[in-house]
Short mmCIF file of C-alpha atoms and ligand atoms in Angstrom, two decimals:
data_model
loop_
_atom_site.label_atom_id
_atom_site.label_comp_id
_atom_site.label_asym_id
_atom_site.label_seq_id
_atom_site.Cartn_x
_atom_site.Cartn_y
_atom_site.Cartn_z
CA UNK A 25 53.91 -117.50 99.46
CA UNK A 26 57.36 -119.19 100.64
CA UNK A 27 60.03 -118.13 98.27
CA UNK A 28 62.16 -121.50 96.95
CA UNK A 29 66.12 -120.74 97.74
CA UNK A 30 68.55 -121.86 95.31
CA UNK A 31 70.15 -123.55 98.52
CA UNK A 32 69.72 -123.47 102.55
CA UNK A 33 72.42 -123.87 104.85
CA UNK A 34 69.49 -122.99 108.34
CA UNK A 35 67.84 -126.52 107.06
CA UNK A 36 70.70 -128.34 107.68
CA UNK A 37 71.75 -126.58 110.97
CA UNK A 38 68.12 -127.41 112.24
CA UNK A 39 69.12 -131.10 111.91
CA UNK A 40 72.94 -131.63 112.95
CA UNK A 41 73.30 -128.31 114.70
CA UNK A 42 74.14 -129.82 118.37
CA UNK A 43 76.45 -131.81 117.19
CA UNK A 44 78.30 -129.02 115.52
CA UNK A 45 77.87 -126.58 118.44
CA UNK A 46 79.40 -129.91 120.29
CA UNK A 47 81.99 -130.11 118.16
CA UNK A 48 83.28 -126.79 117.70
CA UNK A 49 82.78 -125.77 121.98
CA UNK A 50 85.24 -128.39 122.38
CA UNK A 51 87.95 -126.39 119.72
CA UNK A 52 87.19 -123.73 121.66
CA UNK A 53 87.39 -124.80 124.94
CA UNK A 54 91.19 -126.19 123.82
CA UNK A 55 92.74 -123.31 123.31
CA UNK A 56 93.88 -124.96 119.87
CA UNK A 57 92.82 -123.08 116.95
CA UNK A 58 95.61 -123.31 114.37
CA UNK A 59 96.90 -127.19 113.53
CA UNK A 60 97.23 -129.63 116.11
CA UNK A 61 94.96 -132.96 116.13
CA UNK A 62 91.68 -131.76 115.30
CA UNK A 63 92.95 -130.53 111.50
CA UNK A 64 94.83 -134.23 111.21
CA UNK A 65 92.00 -136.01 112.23
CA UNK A 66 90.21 -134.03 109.65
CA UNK A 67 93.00 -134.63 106.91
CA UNK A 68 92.71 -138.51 107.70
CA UNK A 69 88.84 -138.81 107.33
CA UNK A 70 88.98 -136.67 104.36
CA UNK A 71 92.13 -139.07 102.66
CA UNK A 72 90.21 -142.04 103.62
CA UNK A 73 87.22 -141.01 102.29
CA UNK A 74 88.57 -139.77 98.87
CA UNK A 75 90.65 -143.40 98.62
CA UNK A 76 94.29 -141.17 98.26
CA UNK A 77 97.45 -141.53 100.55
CA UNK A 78 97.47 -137.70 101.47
CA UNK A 79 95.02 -135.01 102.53
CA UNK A 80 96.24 -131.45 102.90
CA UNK A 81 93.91 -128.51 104.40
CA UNK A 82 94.06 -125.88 103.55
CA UNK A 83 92.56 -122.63 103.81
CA UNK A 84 90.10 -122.48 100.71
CA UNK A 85 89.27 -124.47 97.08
CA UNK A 86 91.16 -121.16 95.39
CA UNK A 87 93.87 -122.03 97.84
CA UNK A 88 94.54 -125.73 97.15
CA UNK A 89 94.42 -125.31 93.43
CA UNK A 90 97.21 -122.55 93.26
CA UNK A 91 99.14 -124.51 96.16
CA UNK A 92 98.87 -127.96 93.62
CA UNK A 93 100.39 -125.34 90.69
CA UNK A 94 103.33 -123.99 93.12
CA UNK A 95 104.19 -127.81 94.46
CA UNK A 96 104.44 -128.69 90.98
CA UNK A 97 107.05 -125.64 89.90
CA UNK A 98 104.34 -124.66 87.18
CA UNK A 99 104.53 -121.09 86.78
CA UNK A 100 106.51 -118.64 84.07
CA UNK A 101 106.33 -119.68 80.33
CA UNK A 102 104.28 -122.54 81.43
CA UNK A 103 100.76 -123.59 80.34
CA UNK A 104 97.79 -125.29 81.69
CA UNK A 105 94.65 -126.01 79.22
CA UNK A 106 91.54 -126.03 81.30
CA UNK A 107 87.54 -124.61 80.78
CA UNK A 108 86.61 -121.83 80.47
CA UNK A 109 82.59 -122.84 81.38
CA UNK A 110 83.47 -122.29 85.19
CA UNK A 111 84.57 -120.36 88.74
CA UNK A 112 86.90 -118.21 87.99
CA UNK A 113 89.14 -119.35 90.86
CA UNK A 114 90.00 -122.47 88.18
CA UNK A 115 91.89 -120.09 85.62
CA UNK A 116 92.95 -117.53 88.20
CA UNK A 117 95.38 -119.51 90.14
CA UNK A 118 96.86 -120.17 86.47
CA UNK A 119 97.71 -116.48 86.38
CA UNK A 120 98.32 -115.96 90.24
CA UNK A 121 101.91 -118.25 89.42
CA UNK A 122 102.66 -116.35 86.16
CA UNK A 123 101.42 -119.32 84.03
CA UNK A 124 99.16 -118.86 81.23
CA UNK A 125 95.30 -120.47 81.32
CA UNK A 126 95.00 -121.91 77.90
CA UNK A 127 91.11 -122.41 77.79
CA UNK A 128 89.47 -125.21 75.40
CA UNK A 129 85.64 -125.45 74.61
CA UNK A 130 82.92 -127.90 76.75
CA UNK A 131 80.99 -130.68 75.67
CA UNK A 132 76.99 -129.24 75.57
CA UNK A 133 75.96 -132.76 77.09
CA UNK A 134 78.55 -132.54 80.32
CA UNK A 135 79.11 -128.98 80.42
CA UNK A 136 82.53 -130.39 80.44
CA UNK A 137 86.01 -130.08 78.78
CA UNK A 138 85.82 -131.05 75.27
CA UNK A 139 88.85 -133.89 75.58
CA UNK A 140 89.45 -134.12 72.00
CA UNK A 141 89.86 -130.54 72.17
CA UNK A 142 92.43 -130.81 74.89
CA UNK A 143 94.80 -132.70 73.17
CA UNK A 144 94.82 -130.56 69.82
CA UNK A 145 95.63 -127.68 73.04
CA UNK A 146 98.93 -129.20 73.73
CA UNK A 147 102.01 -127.00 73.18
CA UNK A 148 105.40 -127.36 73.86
CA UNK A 149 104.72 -125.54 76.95
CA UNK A 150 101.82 -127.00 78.09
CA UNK A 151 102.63 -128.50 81.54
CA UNK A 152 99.30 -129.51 82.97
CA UNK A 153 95.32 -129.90 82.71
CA UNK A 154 92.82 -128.89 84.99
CA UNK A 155 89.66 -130.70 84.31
CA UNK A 156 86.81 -129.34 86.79
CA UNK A 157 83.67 -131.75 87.62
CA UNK A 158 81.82 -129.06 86.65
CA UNK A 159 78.32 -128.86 88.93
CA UNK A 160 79.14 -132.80 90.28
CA UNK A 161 79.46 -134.64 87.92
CA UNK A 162 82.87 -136.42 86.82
CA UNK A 163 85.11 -135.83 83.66
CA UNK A 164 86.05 -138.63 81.96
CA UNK A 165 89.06 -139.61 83.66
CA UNK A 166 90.23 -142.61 81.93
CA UNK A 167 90.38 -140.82 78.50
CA UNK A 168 91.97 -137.52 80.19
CA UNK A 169 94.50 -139.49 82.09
CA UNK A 170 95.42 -141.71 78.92
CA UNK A 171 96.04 -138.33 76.82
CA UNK A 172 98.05 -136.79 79.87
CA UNK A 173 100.46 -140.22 80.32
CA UNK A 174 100.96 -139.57 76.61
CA UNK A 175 101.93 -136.12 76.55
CA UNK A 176 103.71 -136.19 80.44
CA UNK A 177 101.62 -133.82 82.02
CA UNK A 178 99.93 -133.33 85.21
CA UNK A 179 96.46 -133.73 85.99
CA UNK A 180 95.32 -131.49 88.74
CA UNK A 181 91.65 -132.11 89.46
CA UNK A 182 89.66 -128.94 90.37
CA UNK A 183 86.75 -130.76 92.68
CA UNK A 184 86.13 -128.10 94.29
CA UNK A 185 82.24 -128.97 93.32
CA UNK A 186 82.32 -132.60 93.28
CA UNK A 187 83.29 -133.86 96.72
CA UNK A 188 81.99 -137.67 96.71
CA UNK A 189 81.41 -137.61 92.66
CA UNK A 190 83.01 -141.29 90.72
CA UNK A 191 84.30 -142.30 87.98
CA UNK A 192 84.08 -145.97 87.57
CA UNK A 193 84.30 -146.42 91.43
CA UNK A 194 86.90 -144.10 92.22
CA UNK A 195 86.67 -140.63 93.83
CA UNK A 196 87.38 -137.80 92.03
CA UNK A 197 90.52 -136.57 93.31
CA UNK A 198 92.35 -140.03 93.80
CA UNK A 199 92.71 -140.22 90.24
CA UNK A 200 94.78 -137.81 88.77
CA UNK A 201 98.06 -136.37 90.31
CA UNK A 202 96.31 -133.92 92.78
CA UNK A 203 92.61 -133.82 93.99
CA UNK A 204 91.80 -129.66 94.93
CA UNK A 205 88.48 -129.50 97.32
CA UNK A 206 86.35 -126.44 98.39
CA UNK A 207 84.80 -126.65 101.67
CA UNK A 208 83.16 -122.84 100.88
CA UNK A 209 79.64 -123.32 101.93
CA UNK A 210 77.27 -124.25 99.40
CA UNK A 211 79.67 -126.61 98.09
CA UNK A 212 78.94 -130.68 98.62
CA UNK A 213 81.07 -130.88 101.93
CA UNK A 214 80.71 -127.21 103.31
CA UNK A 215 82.53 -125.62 106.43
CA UNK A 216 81.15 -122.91 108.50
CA UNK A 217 83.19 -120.18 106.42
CA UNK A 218 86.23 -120.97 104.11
CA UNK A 219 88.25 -123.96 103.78
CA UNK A 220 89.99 -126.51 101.34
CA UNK A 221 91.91 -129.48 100.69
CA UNK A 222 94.51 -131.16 98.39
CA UNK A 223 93.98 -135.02 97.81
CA UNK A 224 97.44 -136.72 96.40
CA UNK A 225 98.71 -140.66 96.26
CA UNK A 226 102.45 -138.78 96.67
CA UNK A 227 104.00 -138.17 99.65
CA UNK A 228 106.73 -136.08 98.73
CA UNK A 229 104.43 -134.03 96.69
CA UNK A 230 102.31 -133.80 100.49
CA UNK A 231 105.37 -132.71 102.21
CA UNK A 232 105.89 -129.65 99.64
CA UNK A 233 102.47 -128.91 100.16
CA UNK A 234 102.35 -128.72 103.92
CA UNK A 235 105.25 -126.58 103.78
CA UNK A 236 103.60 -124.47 101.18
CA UNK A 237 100.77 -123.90 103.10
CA UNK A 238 102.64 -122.74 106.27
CA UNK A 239 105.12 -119.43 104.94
CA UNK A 240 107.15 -122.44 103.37
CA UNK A 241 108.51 -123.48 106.92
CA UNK A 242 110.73 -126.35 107.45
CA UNK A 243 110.79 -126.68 111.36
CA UNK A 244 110.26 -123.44 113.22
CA UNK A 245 111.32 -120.38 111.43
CA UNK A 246 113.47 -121.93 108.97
CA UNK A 247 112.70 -121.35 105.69
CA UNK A 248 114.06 -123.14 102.15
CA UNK A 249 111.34 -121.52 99.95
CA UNK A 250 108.55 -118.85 100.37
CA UNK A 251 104.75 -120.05 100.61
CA UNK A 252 101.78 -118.69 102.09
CA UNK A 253 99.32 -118.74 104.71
CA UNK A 254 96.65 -120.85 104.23
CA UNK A 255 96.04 -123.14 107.09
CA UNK A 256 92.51 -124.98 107.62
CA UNK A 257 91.76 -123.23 111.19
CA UNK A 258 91.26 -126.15 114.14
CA UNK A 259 87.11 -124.71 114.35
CA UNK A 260 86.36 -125.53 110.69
CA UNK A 261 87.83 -128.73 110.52
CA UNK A 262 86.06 -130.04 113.69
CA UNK A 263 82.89 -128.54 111.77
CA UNK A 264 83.68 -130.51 108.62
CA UNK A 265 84.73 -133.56 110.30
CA UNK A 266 81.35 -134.03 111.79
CA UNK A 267 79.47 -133.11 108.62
CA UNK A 268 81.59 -135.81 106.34
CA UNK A 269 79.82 -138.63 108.11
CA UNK A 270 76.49 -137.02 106.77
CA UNK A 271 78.15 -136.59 103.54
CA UNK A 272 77.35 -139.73 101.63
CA UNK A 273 73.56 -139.64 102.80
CA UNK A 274 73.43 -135.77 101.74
CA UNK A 275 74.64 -136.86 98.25
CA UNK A 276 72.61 -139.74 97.92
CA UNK A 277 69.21 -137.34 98.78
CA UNK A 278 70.95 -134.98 96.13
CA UNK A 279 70.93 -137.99 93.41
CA UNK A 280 67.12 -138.35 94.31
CA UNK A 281 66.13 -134.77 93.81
CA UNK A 282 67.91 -134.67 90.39
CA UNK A 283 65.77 -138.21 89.55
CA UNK A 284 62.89 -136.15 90.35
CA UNK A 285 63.57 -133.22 88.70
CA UNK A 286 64.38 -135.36 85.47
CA UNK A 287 61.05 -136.81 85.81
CA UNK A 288 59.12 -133.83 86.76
CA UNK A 289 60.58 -131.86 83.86
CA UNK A 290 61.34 -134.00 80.65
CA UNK A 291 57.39 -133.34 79.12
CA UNK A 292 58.34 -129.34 79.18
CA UNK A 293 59.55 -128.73 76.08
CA UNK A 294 62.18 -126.90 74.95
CA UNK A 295 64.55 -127.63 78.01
CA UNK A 296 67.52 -129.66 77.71
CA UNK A 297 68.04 -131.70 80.77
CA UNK A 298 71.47 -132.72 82.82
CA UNK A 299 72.90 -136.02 81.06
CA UNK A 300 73.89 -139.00 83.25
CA UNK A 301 76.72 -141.32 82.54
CA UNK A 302 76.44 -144.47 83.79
CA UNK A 303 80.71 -145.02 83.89
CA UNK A 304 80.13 -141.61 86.61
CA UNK A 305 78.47 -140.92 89.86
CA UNK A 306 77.26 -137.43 89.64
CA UNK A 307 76.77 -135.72 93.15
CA UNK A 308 74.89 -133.00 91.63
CA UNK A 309 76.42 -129.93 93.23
CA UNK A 310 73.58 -128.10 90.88
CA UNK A 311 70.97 -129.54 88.95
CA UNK A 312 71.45 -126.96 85.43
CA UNK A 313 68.83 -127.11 82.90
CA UNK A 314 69.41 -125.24 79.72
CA UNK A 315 66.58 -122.98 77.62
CA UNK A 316 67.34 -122.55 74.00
CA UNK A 317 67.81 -119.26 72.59
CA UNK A 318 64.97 -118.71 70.20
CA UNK A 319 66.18 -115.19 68.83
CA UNK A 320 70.06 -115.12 69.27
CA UNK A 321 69.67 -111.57 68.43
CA UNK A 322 66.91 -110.90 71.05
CA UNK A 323 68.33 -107.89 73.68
CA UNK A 324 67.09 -110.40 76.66
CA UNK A 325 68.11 -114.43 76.24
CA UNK A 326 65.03 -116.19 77.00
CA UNK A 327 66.87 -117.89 79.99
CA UNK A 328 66.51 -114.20 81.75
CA UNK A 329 63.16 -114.11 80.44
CA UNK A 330 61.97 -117.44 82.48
CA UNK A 331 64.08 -116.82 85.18
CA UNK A 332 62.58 -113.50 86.32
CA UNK A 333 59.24 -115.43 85.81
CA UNK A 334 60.20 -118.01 88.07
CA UNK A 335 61.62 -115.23 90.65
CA UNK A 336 57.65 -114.04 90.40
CA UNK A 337 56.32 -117.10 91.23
CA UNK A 338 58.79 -117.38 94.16
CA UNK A 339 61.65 -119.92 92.87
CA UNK A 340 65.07 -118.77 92.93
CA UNK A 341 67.30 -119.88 90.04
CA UNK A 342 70.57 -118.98 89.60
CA UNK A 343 73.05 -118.19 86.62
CA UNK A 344 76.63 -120.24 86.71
CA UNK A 345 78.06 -119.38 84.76
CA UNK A 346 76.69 -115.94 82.85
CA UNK A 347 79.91 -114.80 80.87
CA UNK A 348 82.53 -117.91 79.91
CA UNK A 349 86.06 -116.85 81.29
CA UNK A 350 87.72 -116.51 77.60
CA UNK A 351 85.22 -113.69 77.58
CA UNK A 352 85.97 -111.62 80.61
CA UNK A 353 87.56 -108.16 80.81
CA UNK A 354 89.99 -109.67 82.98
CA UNK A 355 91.49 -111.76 80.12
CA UNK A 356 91.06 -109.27 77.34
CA UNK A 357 95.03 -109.87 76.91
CA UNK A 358 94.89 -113.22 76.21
CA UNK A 359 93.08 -112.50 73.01
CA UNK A 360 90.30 -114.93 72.72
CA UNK A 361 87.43 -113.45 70.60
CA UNK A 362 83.50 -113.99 70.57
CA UNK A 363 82.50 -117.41 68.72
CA UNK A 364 85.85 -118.95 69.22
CA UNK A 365 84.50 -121.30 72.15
CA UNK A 366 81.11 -121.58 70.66
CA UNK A 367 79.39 -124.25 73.13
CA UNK A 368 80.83 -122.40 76.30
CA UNK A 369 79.46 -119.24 75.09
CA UNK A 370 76.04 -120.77 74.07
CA UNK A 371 75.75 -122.58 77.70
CA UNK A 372 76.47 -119.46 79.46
CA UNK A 373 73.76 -117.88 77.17
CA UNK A 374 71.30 -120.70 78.29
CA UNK A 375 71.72 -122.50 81.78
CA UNK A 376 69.56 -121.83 84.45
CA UNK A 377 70.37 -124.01 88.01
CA UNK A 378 67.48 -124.99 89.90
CA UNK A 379 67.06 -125.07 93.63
CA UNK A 380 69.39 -127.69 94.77
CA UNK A 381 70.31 -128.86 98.31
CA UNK A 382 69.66 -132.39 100.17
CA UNK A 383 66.58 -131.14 102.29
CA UNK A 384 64.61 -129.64 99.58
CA UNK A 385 61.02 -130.93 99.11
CA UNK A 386 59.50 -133.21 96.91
CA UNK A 387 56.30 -130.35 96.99
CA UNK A 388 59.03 -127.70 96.60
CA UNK A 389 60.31 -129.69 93.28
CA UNK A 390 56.77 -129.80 92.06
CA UNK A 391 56.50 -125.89 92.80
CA UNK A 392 59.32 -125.70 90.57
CA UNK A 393 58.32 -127.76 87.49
CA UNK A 394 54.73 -125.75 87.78
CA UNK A 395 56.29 -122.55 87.38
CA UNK A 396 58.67 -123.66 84.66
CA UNK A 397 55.75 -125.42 82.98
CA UNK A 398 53.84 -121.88 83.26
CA UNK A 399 56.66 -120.10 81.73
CA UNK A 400 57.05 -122.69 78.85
CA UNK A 401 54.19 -125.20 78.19
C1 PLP B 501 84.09 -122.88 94.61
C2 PLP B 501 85.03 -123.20 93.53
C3 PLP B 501 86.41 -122.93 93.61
C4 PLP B 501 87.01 -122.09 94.71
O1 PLP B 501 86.78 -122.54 95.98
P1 PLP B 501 86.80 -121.48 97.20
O2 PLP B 501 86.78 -122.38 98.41
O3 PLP B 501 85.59 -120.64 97.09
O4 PLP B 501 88.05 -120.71 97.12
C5 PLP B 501 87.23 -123.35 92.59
N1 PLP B 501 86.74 -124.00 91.51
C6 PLP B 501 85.42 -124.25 91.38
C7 PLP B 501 84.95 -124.99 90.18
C8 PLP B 501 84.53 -123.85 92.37
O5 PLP B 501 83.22 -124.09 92.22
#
């Protein structure tokens, strides 16, 4: 029996693979492979296509988001409220400039920050708010960005899973003060390796960033402040310029698998489906169903329980995110304690993502709900 992947990269490469080979022989027949016009043509498509001024590669989603933190001075004694229902890369960077994550619960329905929640988070310290689109589908921008204009802070959206979501018509990461992207992969947009970019309406704040991103040059070897490396290499770039012209047809097949799913799944009982909202345009970067806990006390959650009978029947789920950051080892010194974000902790005790990528089936979908269907019905 054909196993179901959670997501396959060879199914694409069957279909667009000689225009990629096309694209990236001609990188390497340049003898360009760091900058030059292939990355800026990339940057331009990408800007144009996100509706913002500036686009700024970089060299992964991690990347962008801690290069957004450093062009906007946060760092020591300085807070940023964000979720803790994600990557860790989101609350990382927070600590990588000396700043300190303050995390705030998720709504159950969005598996989303909590927004009233964010505004009882603000401090005299607090200096900006990541929001993450958490699996494709948008935050509510138009309440986050009234709360931040009334408190002064920044909004720096971590899309790193949402490239091509909306909120009422506008991309997600033209809307608050900086848009981070992740071309890792599996993500919406996906290079052949790493990459990343930084979305921004502000030029200066574009200018900072490009010098960020190159040792924090200003002409050649001149340096006013210290950055990093983390260039978008010429290769990836040509890769991803040729797969964002397939980007909005890829979405738009992920939009129809998740209709599918809802139908194929909403008689099973006791699964809570993905909600819509009809201000956003979800691009479904996973399609994350949740299974109640019957016993909270049971050693296994019943989530484990139906995914290794899934695995049996040859569908591969996956777990994002098992253990909500607050939680971690690595942030035992922050001091968060168990039931203090109740709704992250109960999602990460309870989502299971289902296979999810633009060339899956409709009979592969149906495989899916049967084995479910076995494991609950
Ligand atoms: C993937 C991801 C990142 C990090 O992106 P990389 O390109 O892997 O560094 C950050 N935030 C979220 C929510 C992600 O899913």
């Amino acid at each position: 029996m054909n196993k179901i992947p959670p997501f396959d990269l060879s199914e694409q490469f069957k279909l667009i693979g000689a225009e990629i080979n096309a694209a990236a022989t001609a990188v390497l027949a340049s003898g360009r492979y760091i900058g030059g016009a292939t990355v800026e043509t990339f940057e331009k498509a990408f800007a144009e296509y996100i509706g913002s001024r500036e686009c700024v590669a970089c060299n992964s989603g991690t990347d962008a988001l801690l290069l957004a933190l450093r062009a906007l001075d946060i760092g020591v004694n300085d807070e940023v409220i964000t979720t803790p229902f994600t990557f860790v890369a989101t609350a990382e960077v927070i600590s990588a400039v000396g700043a300190t994550p303050v995390f705030v619960d998720i709504e159950l329905d969005s598996y989303n920050l909590d927004l009233a929640q964010v505004e009882a988070a603000i401090s005299d310290r607090t200096k900006a708010i990541i929001p993450v689109h958490l699996f494709g589908r948008p935050v509510d921008m138009t309440r986050l960005m009234a709360i931040a204009e009334a408190h002064q802070l920044y909004v720096i959206e971590d899309c790193a899973q949402a490239t091509g979501a909306e909120w009422k018509n506008h991309k997600v990461g033209s809307i608050g003060h900086l848009g981070c992207f992740s071309f890792y992969p599996t993500k919406n947009l996906g290079a052949c390796g790493d990459g990343g970019a930084i979305t921004t309406h502000d030029s200066q704040v574009s200018e900072r960033l490009r010098r960020l991103r190159d040792h924090g040059r200003k002409g050649s070897y001149f340096y006013e402040e210290l950055g990093v490396n983390s260039r978008l290499d010429a290769l990836q770039a040509a890769i991803l310029t040729v797969k964002l012209g397939y980007l909005e047809e890829w979405n738009r097949n992920r939009q129809a698998i998740a209709q599918r799913y809802q139908q194929l799944l909403s008689p099973i009982p006791d699964l809570s489906l993905p909600q819509t909202d009809t201000s956003g345009r979800s691009v479904w970067n996973q399609y994350t169903i949740r299974i109640a806990e019957s016993d909270p006390k049971a050693e296994q959650a019943r989530r484990d329980v139906v995914r290794s009978q899934l695995l049996d029947k040859g569908v591969i789920s996956m777990v994002y995110y098992p253990l909500s950051l607050h939680l971690q080892p690595a942030y035992a010194h922050l001091g968060y304690r168990p039931g203090q974000l109740p709704k992250a902790e109960q999602v990460s005790r309870e989502v299971l993502s289902l296979p999810m990528f633009p060339e899956l089936t409709a009979e592969q979908q149906e495989r899916v709900a049967l084995a479910l269907k076995d494991s609950l019905g």
